[in-house]
Amino acid sequence: MGILSTGILAQADDPPWHDNEVLDQFTLPFGEWFAQTVFWINSNLDPLLDIFRAPFAFLMWLVVDNRTFSILTAPWIAVVLFISFIAYLSRNAKVAVGVGLALTLCGLLGIDHWDATAKTIGMIFVAVMLCSIIGIPLGILSGRFDAVWNVIRPILDAMQVVHSFVYMLPVVFFFGIGEVSATMVTMVFAIPPLIRLTNLGIRQVPEDVVEASRAFGAPELRVLTDVQLPLARPAIMTGLNQTLLLSISMLGIAAIMGAGGLGLLIFRAINNLNTGLAASAGLALFLVAVVLDRISQREGDEDGQLLSRIRRAWAARKNPEVLLEDSPGTAIEPVRQAAKVRLAALTSGERTGLGVATLGGLITIVSLFLTWSNDAGWISGYSRRTDEDLVGMAFNGWAASGGSWYGIFAGGLGLLVVVSAVKTFLSPGTGARFLSPDMVAMAGLGITIGSASFLVSQPSWLIETISQGPGALVATIGGLLAAAGGAIATFAAPYTPRRPLPDKVSMARVLGGVAAVALVVIGSFSGWSFDERADVILTPEIRAEIEALREAAGDDVTLQAANAQKISNLANGARQDDVILDGWNDRGAELGLPSIIVSVLGLLLVLPGAGLLGRDNEQRLWAYNVLSAGVGVGLVLIGANWIATTARVADNNWFSGVGAFLTSVAGVLLIMSARATIVEFDRRKVYSDSDEPETVDVTDEVEERVLADA
Amino acid sequence: MVESTVAHGEQLIRLNEVYKIFGPQPRGRAFDLARQGLGKNEVQRLSGHVMGLDDVNFDVNKGEIFVVMGLSGSGKSTAIRTVNKLHDITHGEVFVDGVDVQKLSGPDLQEFRREKMGMVFQHFALFPHRNIIDNTGYGLKVQKMPKAERDAASLRALSLVGLEAYSESMPSQLSGGMQQRVGLARALASDPDILLMDEAFSALDPLIRRQMQDELMDIQNELQKTILFITHDLNEALRVGNRVCIMKDGAVVQIGTPEEILTQPATGYVAEFVQDVDQGRVIQVTEIMGGSDPIDGSLSLDAAITALNGRAGAFVVDAAGKPTGLLTRDDAMRASSVGTTDLSTAVRTDFDVTTKTATLNENYQAAGRGLPIAVIDENGSLEGTLDPREILEEMGRVETLIDGFEREVFM
């Protein structure tokens, strides 16, 4: 109103027409009009808005919000397995395993993180489902009828050009804050690529194939389902993937609009300047994004990491057609022309090595049933006050106060050793590549180093009566046998590289080894545990002093109050020092030095593995890489065992430290630097002209069938 | 030059005054211009519309291979698509088995397509996501035939083209020639009366193409379908066609048997095409065969020389009219000069024999000997003689014919 009145009642001393002030007098009240419209719709068209809201609210209720069975109330393992299963159906077993691990990791970040993760997945699922329910049919109509496309195209352009902040407010005004509004805004942003790519996919089906369908009398619906949709499938799948990636990138705005999930965690972390929460929620969000992206990717479209893919999705959101240009299309693999190939038989060295290793693996498994610690938890004593009360009890390999994850990891690897060795005995070289002599050696080294770290660790100083049982020692001996057997088998196994190996020293690997040592050294000076429990910080002297103050107060209320002040002063004074226990600390497990020794051993094995000591003997090169990777597995376990075992039973205010994490990362570095060489090696193939006995037939099925047909 | 459009009993397909104009307003000014008899280029210049078919009339008789031949843009593919209404036409009528196809729509049209015709495409147009047997049985599946029955029919069709062993393969696993055989089997699987073949062999390399043409003709001998065959290759048209229709700029230029096309090209355009054709492969002996006027084998040598009457040579026949030998003037004179009176001593018996329907190419080698060739009927009786010089002359004739036209097309 005010704008109108100034415009109409213009004074005589009007500014000249070219003055900027003129603009103020003739302002178009566009914002007012819009606000009035929104207000009118909101007050008069409530039933209509309810109709719009219903499907969103219903799906959200079905997937996320209902109390009886939703992604939030279901057991976490069921959710993880279900999503892994979907990944298996849509992609393959490898992706399914990765998806399962990533989601488990999200859960391990804490229960609030798991709830947020589940909610995020549910919200994205609802958004993508609604997008496909609306977008795919619209895309199909656009692809088949030019008239529809001519109408839809400018709308899509507008949806993509207008910033989401603009339509965010009216949507909130109409539908309130919360997930429903957030999903709508996400849809407006994420649906255009799906419609565009579906349209394009329908249109790029070769005209003659469509004509063929029609020429044989197919009704139009069949033309669509028999020909157009199957051939447009890669484009539609790309569209769905784009929609998903854009939905993920909208989670932040969704959080602003009051939707929960990981976006909200991050939003809250930013508001509270909580770096820790931002990092962990960010990690969970990243993992969710990777999981959803991998599930919805097209087969064979694995190039490029997630971030670059989201960037591409952003860059291409106006013209997503460019994403199809390097598409693998619908080409079907040609018939493979495989020759009859047999694999080299077991050598005698391999037999010996595998036999020894099997024995070692079995010993390791048996060691789980022995006592790992007496009277209290050898490792868990650091993180748990209650371990003080366990005097007189003995704990086996998998008990929380016994070997815990030290035992569980060792037992798992022992099983892997046995399975790999037996499998190699029975049919060398067939089936899964990883069930092979090199895996025996790596797992054996892992057991040895992991169990030895239990053996050499110092017990918690908090607990006086504590002793180790024979379990860890037996496991270490079993691991040594398995490692030695695996090494013998590896040096004797007839493995050859698939391609010629590079004939120069790999400086990258040497650097990887050096970096691993450096990381472990840094890790040893970093915290292995952060102990912030008040009663742990108090030394026995201070505790005695506090006890004395309590007794002195007796029943005297005023003295009690005065002494309580003194007690809290004492406790606060103690809190200042020595909360962080590093890898060298005599009140920590002192795993720093052993880790450094192991990593140096790893470096010494990396050097010949990288080709520094000659590259003529490929077999040796391979074996050294296997051994250095095995040491890497050991390093990973030193860190992971510590983190997992202490986390399993930890009191509040006790956290495992970043030093252990860095040690694990160093192990991963060692494994990665050796991995490329290890996977190059396969069991030697023997072609039919040589007549080695005891061979396995590997014949291509298709070849056989073609021969049979002929 | 255009055949009569009057229907007679055997006609299965008839196009009557068919016009097809592409563009936003096909029935507007463009159609008026076309009706006034303006050509494709004129219509396009004046109205911006592309004329696909310009007053096309032809009939296809039951059981024949009718070839429509033309360069790209001549409207041949448009013409074949009007027959199963993949294209609507702007004006005219298209009858198939007495039904006006262009008036059909919806389920009627689909049923008509299912039952009356199969189609083969230039680039095979197989469904890449279905295996060979499902591709072949697609027409039957659309007809809702049960799977077992459908697979049996598909295998029968595949065995016609020799591909039953590949029934489980995917299209991309087969070579081009094999894919097109599958395309042919797919069209044959539902046993339609009519086959529409749109440049079916054009994407294949020459050797395979020839092989496929032979196979098509074998299948045609066996099944006696009515085939409407589109091609841009005149050699192919003349080889497989019973009758050939040549199109240019949407209009029909000439319709006739391969011999008529070769020997009586209607315009310079056709003649220019014909120039590149291997004449000898198409023209039959009957076109240039001379009269026989044989010599009775029972005559004496002198009487035979008299009967020869200055000719370079003539065939000697027995009482049944079968040729027993060839008497040339030189041989007769030589025998006569040594005083023989017995005709048989002067007659050579190593003469060449051919039939009326053989092509000139088949007699080319025999012509090289320079001696007349005997043309016999199915009973072995002498029907005529073939002068070797005539063969060579005929093969060079069309070139001179072209010079007679004013090259109106290409100038």
mmCIF file of C-alpha atoms in Angstrom, chain B residues 29-204:
data_model
loop_
_atom_site.group_PDB
_atom_site.id
_atom_site.type_symbol
_atom_site.label_atom_id
_atom_site.label_comp_id
_atom_site.label_asym_id
_atom_site.label_seq_id
_atom_site.Cartn_x
_atom_site.Cartn_y
_atom_site.Cartn_z
ATOM 1 C CA ARG B 29 -0.427 -25.473 -51.426
ATOM 2 C CA ALA B 30 2.157 -28.191 -51.856
ATOM 3 C CA PHE B 31 -0.480 -30.704 -52.862
ATOM 4 C CA ASP B 32 -2.085 -28.276 -55.323
ATOM 5 C CA LEU B 33 1.269 -27.689 -56.939
ATOM 6 C CA ALA B 34 1.890 -31.414 -57.117
ATOM 7 C CA ARG B 35 -1.498 -31.956 -58.741
ATOM 8 C CA GLN B 36 -0.592 -29.327 -61.316
ATOM 9 C CA GLY B 37 2.213 -31.622 -62.316
ATOM 10 C CA LEU B 38 5.163 -29.749 -60.868
ATOM 11 C CA GLY B 39 8.230 -31.791 -60.010
ATOM 12 C CA LYS B 40 9.693 -32.472 -56.602
ATOM 13 C CA ASN B 41 12.241 -29.653 -56.714
ATOM 14 C CA GLU B 42 9.703 -27.073 -57.888
ATOM 15 C CA VAL B 43 7.229 -28.039 -55.183
ATOM 16 C CA GLN B 44 9.893 -27.804 -52.541
ATOM 17 C CA ARG B 45 11.065 -24.412 -53.768
ATOM 18 C CA LEU B 46 7.551 -22.955 -53.946
ATOM 19 C CA SER B 47 5.988 -24.479 -50.819
ATOM 20 C CA GLY B 48 8.803 -25.666 -48.580
ATOM 21 C CA HIS B 49 7.266 -29.131 -48.465
ATOM 22 C CA VAL B 50 9.043 -32.301 -49.500
ATOM 23 C CA MET B 51 7.218 -34.493 -51.935
ATOM 24 C CA GLY B 52 7.703 -38.132 -51.062
ATOM 25 C CA LEU B 53 5.384 -39.752 -53.597
ATOM 26 C CA ASP B 54 4.137 -38.040 -56.737
ATOM 27 C CA ASP B 55 1.163 -39.759 -58.364
ATOM 28 C CA VAL B 56 2.455 -43.267 -57.931
ATOM 29 C CA ASN B 57 0.529 -46.092 -59.579
ATOM 30 C CA PHE B 58 1.548 -49.718 -59.706
ATOM 31 C CA ASP B 59 0.150 -53.202 -59.236
ATOM 32 C CA VAL B 60 1.829 -56.204 -57.749
ATOM 33 C CA ASN B 61 0.563 -59.570 -58.883
ATOM 34 C CA LYS B 62 0.193 -62.556 -56.644
ATOM 35 C CA GLY B 63 3.316 -64.686 -56.477
ATOM 36 C CA GLU B 64 5.717 -62.274 -58.177
ATOM 37 C CA ILE B 65 8.753 -60.409 -56.965
ATOM 38 C CA PHE B 66 8.056 -56.781 -57.733
ATOM 39 C CA VAL B 67 11.090 -54.574 -57.352
ATOM 40 C CA VAL B 68 10.931 -50.837 -56.780
ATOM 41 C CA MET B 69 14.268 -49.335 -57.695
ATOM 42 C CA GLY B 70 15.528 -45.813 -57.276
ATOM 43 C CA LEU B 71 18.279 -43.713 -55.772
ATOM 44 C CA SER B 72 18.000 -42.300 -52.273
ATOM 45 C CA GLY B 73 15.263 -39.702 -52.072
ATOM 46 C CA SER B 74 13.363 -41.269 -54.934
ATOM 47 C CA GLY B 75 10.482 -42.245 -52.661
ATOM 48 C CA LYS B 76 10.891 -45.991 -52.855
ATOM 49 C CA SER B 77 11.065 -46.520 -49.088
ATOM 50 C CA THR B 78 8.083 -44.205 -48.631
ATOM 51 C CA ALA B 79 6.176 -46.243 -51.193
ATOM 52 C CA ILE B 80 6.743 -49.536 -49.380
ATOM 53 C CA ARG B 81 5.717 -47.965 -46.073
ATOM 54 C CA THR B 82 2.362 -46.903 -47.467
ATOM 55 C CA VAL B 83 1.548 -50.559 -48.064
ATOM 56 C CA ASN B 84 1.468 -51.388 -44.349
ATOM 57 C CA LYS B 85 0.588 -47.828 -43.340
ATOM 58 C CA LEU B 86 3.785 -47.082 -41.506
ATOM 59 C CA HIS B 87 3.271 -43.832 -43.428
ATOM 60 C CA ASP B 88 -0.062 -42.148 -44.000
ATOM 61 C CA ILE B 89 -0.546 -40.872 -47.514
ATOM 62 C CA THR B 90 -1.730 -37.462 -48.568
ATOM 63 C CA HIS B 91 -3.958 -38.587 -51.403
ATOM 64 C CA GLY B 92 -4.817 -41.771 -53.254
ATOM 65 C CA GLU B 93 -5.621 -45.355 -52.446
ATOM 66 C CA VAL B 94 -3.551 -48.342 -51.460
ATOM 67 C CA PHE B 95 -5.307 -51.664 -51.865
ATOM 68 C CA VAL B 96 -3.962 -54.888 -50.436
ATOM 69 C CA ASP B 97 -6.069 -57.934 -51.230
ATOM 70 C CA GLY B 98 -9.025 -55.677 -51.891
ATOM 71 C CA VAL B 99 -8.728 -53.741 -48.608
ATOM 72 C CA ASP B 100 -7.984 -50.016 -48.595
ATOM 73 C CA VAL B 101 -5.088 -50.098 -46.149
ATOM 74 C CA GLN B 102 -5.040 -46.376 -45.542
ATOM 75 C CA LYS B 103 -8.562 -46.480 -44.130
ATOM 76 C CA LEU B 104 -7.577 -49.013 -41.459
ATOM 77 C CA SER B 105 -6.634 -47.925 -37.988
ATOM 78 C CA GLY B 106 -6.199 -49.191 -34.455
ATOM 79 C CA PRO B 107 -6.738 -52.911 -33.829
ATOM 80 C CA ASP B 108 -7.905 -53.492 -37.441
ATOM 81 C CA LEU B 109 -4.650 -52.125 -38.777
ATOM 82 C CA GLN B 110 -2.639 -54.164 -36.264
ATOM 83 C CA GLU B 111 -4.490 -57.341 -37.192
ATOM 84 C CA PHE B 112 -4.003 -56.581 -40.873
ATOM 85 C CA ARG B 113 -0.255 -56.080 -40.356
ATOM 86 C CA ARG B 114 -0.018 -59.259 -38.286
ATOM 87 C CA GLU B 115 -1.759 -61.481 -40.783
ATOM 88 C CA LYS B 116 -1.018 -60.090 -44.199
ATOM 89 C CA MET B 117 2.619 -59.144 -44.288
ATOM 90 C CA GLY B 118 6.115 -59.502 -42.939
ATOM 91 C CA MET B 119 8.777 -56.837 -43.346
ATOM 92 C CA VAL B 120 12.552 -56.986 -43.682
ATOM 93 C CA PHE B 121 14.619 -53.874 -42.993
ATOM 94 C CA GLN B 122 17.823 -52.459 -44.433
ATOM 95 C CA HIS B 123 19.702 -52.437 -41.140
ATOM 96 C CA PHE B 124 18.044 -55.646 -39.950
ATOM 97 C CA ALA B 125 16.193 -53.892 -37.093
ATOM 98 C CA LEU B 126 16.475 -56.950 -34.881
ATOM 99 C CA PHE B 127 15.583 -56.434 -31.230
ATOM 100 C CA PRO B 128 19.042 -56.309 -29.617
ATOM 101 C CA HIS B 129 17.758 -57.420 -26.202
ATOM 102 C CA ARG B 130 16.067 -60.610 -27.385
ATOM 103 C CA ASN B 131 17.717 -63.789 -28.565
ATOM 104 C CA ILE B 132 17.362 -65.099 -32.082
ATOM 105 C CA ILE B 133 14.402 -67.365 -31.517
ATOM 106 C CA ASP B 134 12.469 -64.641 -29.697
ATOM 107 C CA ASN B 135 13.312 -62.197 -32.469
ATOM 108 C CA THR B 136 12.062 -64.650 -35.049
ATOM 109 C CA GLY B 137 8.877 -65.373 -33.155
ATOM 110 C CA TYR B 138 8.090 -61.722 -32.413
ATOM 111 C CA GLY B 139 5.233 -61.503 -34.917
ATOM 112 C CA LEU B 140 3.736 -64.689 -33.494
ATOM 113 C CA LYS B 141 4.132 -63.429 -29.954
ATOM 114 C CA VAL B 142 2.206 -60.317 -30.884
ATOM 115 C CA GLN B 143 -0.474 -62.684 -32.235
ATOM 116 C CA LYS B 144 -0.524 -64.256 -28.745
ATOM 117 C CA MET B 145 0.499 -67.702 -29.947
ATOM 118 C CA PRO B 146 1.527 -70.024 -27.068
ATOM 119 C CA LYS B 147 5.268 -70.272 -26.536
ATOM 120 C CA ALA B 148 5.776 -73.913 -27.538
ATOM 121 C CA GLU B 149 3.911 -73.469 -30.801
ATOM 122 C CA ARG B 150 5.641 -70.178 -31.458
ATOM 123 C CA ASP B 151 9.103 -71.644 -30.904
ATOM 124 C CA ALA B 152 8.325 -74.509 -33.257
ATOM 125 C CA ALA B 153 7.236 -72.062 -35.966
ATOM 126 C CA SER B 154 10.292 -69.888 -35.321
ATOM 127 C CA LEU B 155 12.599 -72.878 -35.653
ATOM 128 C CA ARG B 156 10.935 -73.812 -38.930
ATOM 129 C CA ALA B 157 11.480 -70.290 -40.232
ATOM 130 C CA LEU B 158 15.092 -70.300 -38.991
ATOM 131 C CA SER B 159 15.736 -73.608 -40.713
ATOM 132 C CA LEU B 160 14.565 -72.027 -43.981
ATOM 133 C CA VAL B 161 17.509 -69.634 -43.681
ATOM 134 C CA GLY B 162 19.853 -72.230 -42.148
ATOM 135 C CA LEU B 163 20.210 -70.641 -38.717
ATOM 136 C CA GLU B 164 18.368 -73.053 -36.422
ATOM 137 C CA ALA B 165 21.634 -73.753 -34.569
ATOM 138 C CA TYR B 166 21.846 -70.136 -33.428
ATOM 139 C CA SER B 167 18.411 -69.885 -31.883
ATOM 140 C CA GLU B 168 19.782 -69.044 -28.426
ATOM 141 C CA SER B 169 22.387 -66.501 -29.563
ATOM 142 C CA MET B 170 21.949 -62.760 -29.262
ATOM 143 C CA PRO B 171 21.771 -60.660 -32.440
ATOM 144 C CA SER B 172 25.071 -58.917 -31.729
ATOM 145 C CA GLN B 173 26.826 -62.276 -31.789
ATOM 146 C CA LEU B 174 25.930 -62.843 -35.442
ATOM 147 C CA SER B 175 27.472 -61.393 -38.580
ATOM 148 C CA GLY B 176 25.558 -58.952 -40.772
ATOM 149 C CA GLY B 177 24.532 -61.611 -43.249
ATOM 150 C CA MET B 178 23.325 -63.898 -40.486
ATOM 151 C CA GLN B 179 21.390 -61.050 -38.869
ATOM 152 C CA GLN B 180 19.589 -60.341 -42.099
ATOM 153 C CA ARG B 181 18.747 -64.019 -42.444
ATOM 154 C CA VAL B 182 17.148 -63.747 -39.036
ATOM 155 C CA GLY B 183 15.311 -60.656 -40.287
ATOM 156 C CA LEU B 184 14.034 -62.727 -43.216
ATOM 157 C CA ALA B 185 13.082 -65.614 -40.928
ATOM 158 C CA ARG B 186 11.212 -63.191 -38.664
ATOM 159 C CA ALA B 187 9.207 -61.980 -41.631
ATOM 160 C CA LEU B 188 8.499 -65.538 -42.767
ATOM 161 C CA ALA B 189 7.668 -66.972 -39.340
ATOM 162 C CA SER B 190 4.014 -65.978 -39.322
ATOM 163 C CA ASP B 191 3.613 -67.242 -42.895
ATOM 164 C CA PRO B 192 2.255 -63.995 -44.385
ATOM 165 C CA ASP B 193 1.117 -63.667 -48.009
ATOM 166 C CA ILE B 194 3.249 -60.635 -48.624
ATOM 167 C CA LEU B 195 6.885 -59.864 -47.864
ATOM 168 C CA LEU B 196 7.984 -56.237 -47.794
ATOM 169 C CA MET B 197 11.733 -56.005 -48.187
ATOM 170 C CA ASP B 198 13.143 -52.522 -47.669
ATOM 171 C CA GLU B 199 16.676 -52.463 -49.097
ATOM 172 C CA ALA B 200 17.017 -55.781 -47.368
ATOM 173 C CA PHE B 201 20.412 -56.662 -48.801
ATOM 174 C CA SER B 202 21.900 -53.205 -49.294
ATOM 175 C CA ALA B 203 23.882 -53.178 -46.059
ATOM 176 C CA LEU B 204 25.623 -56.446 -46.870
#
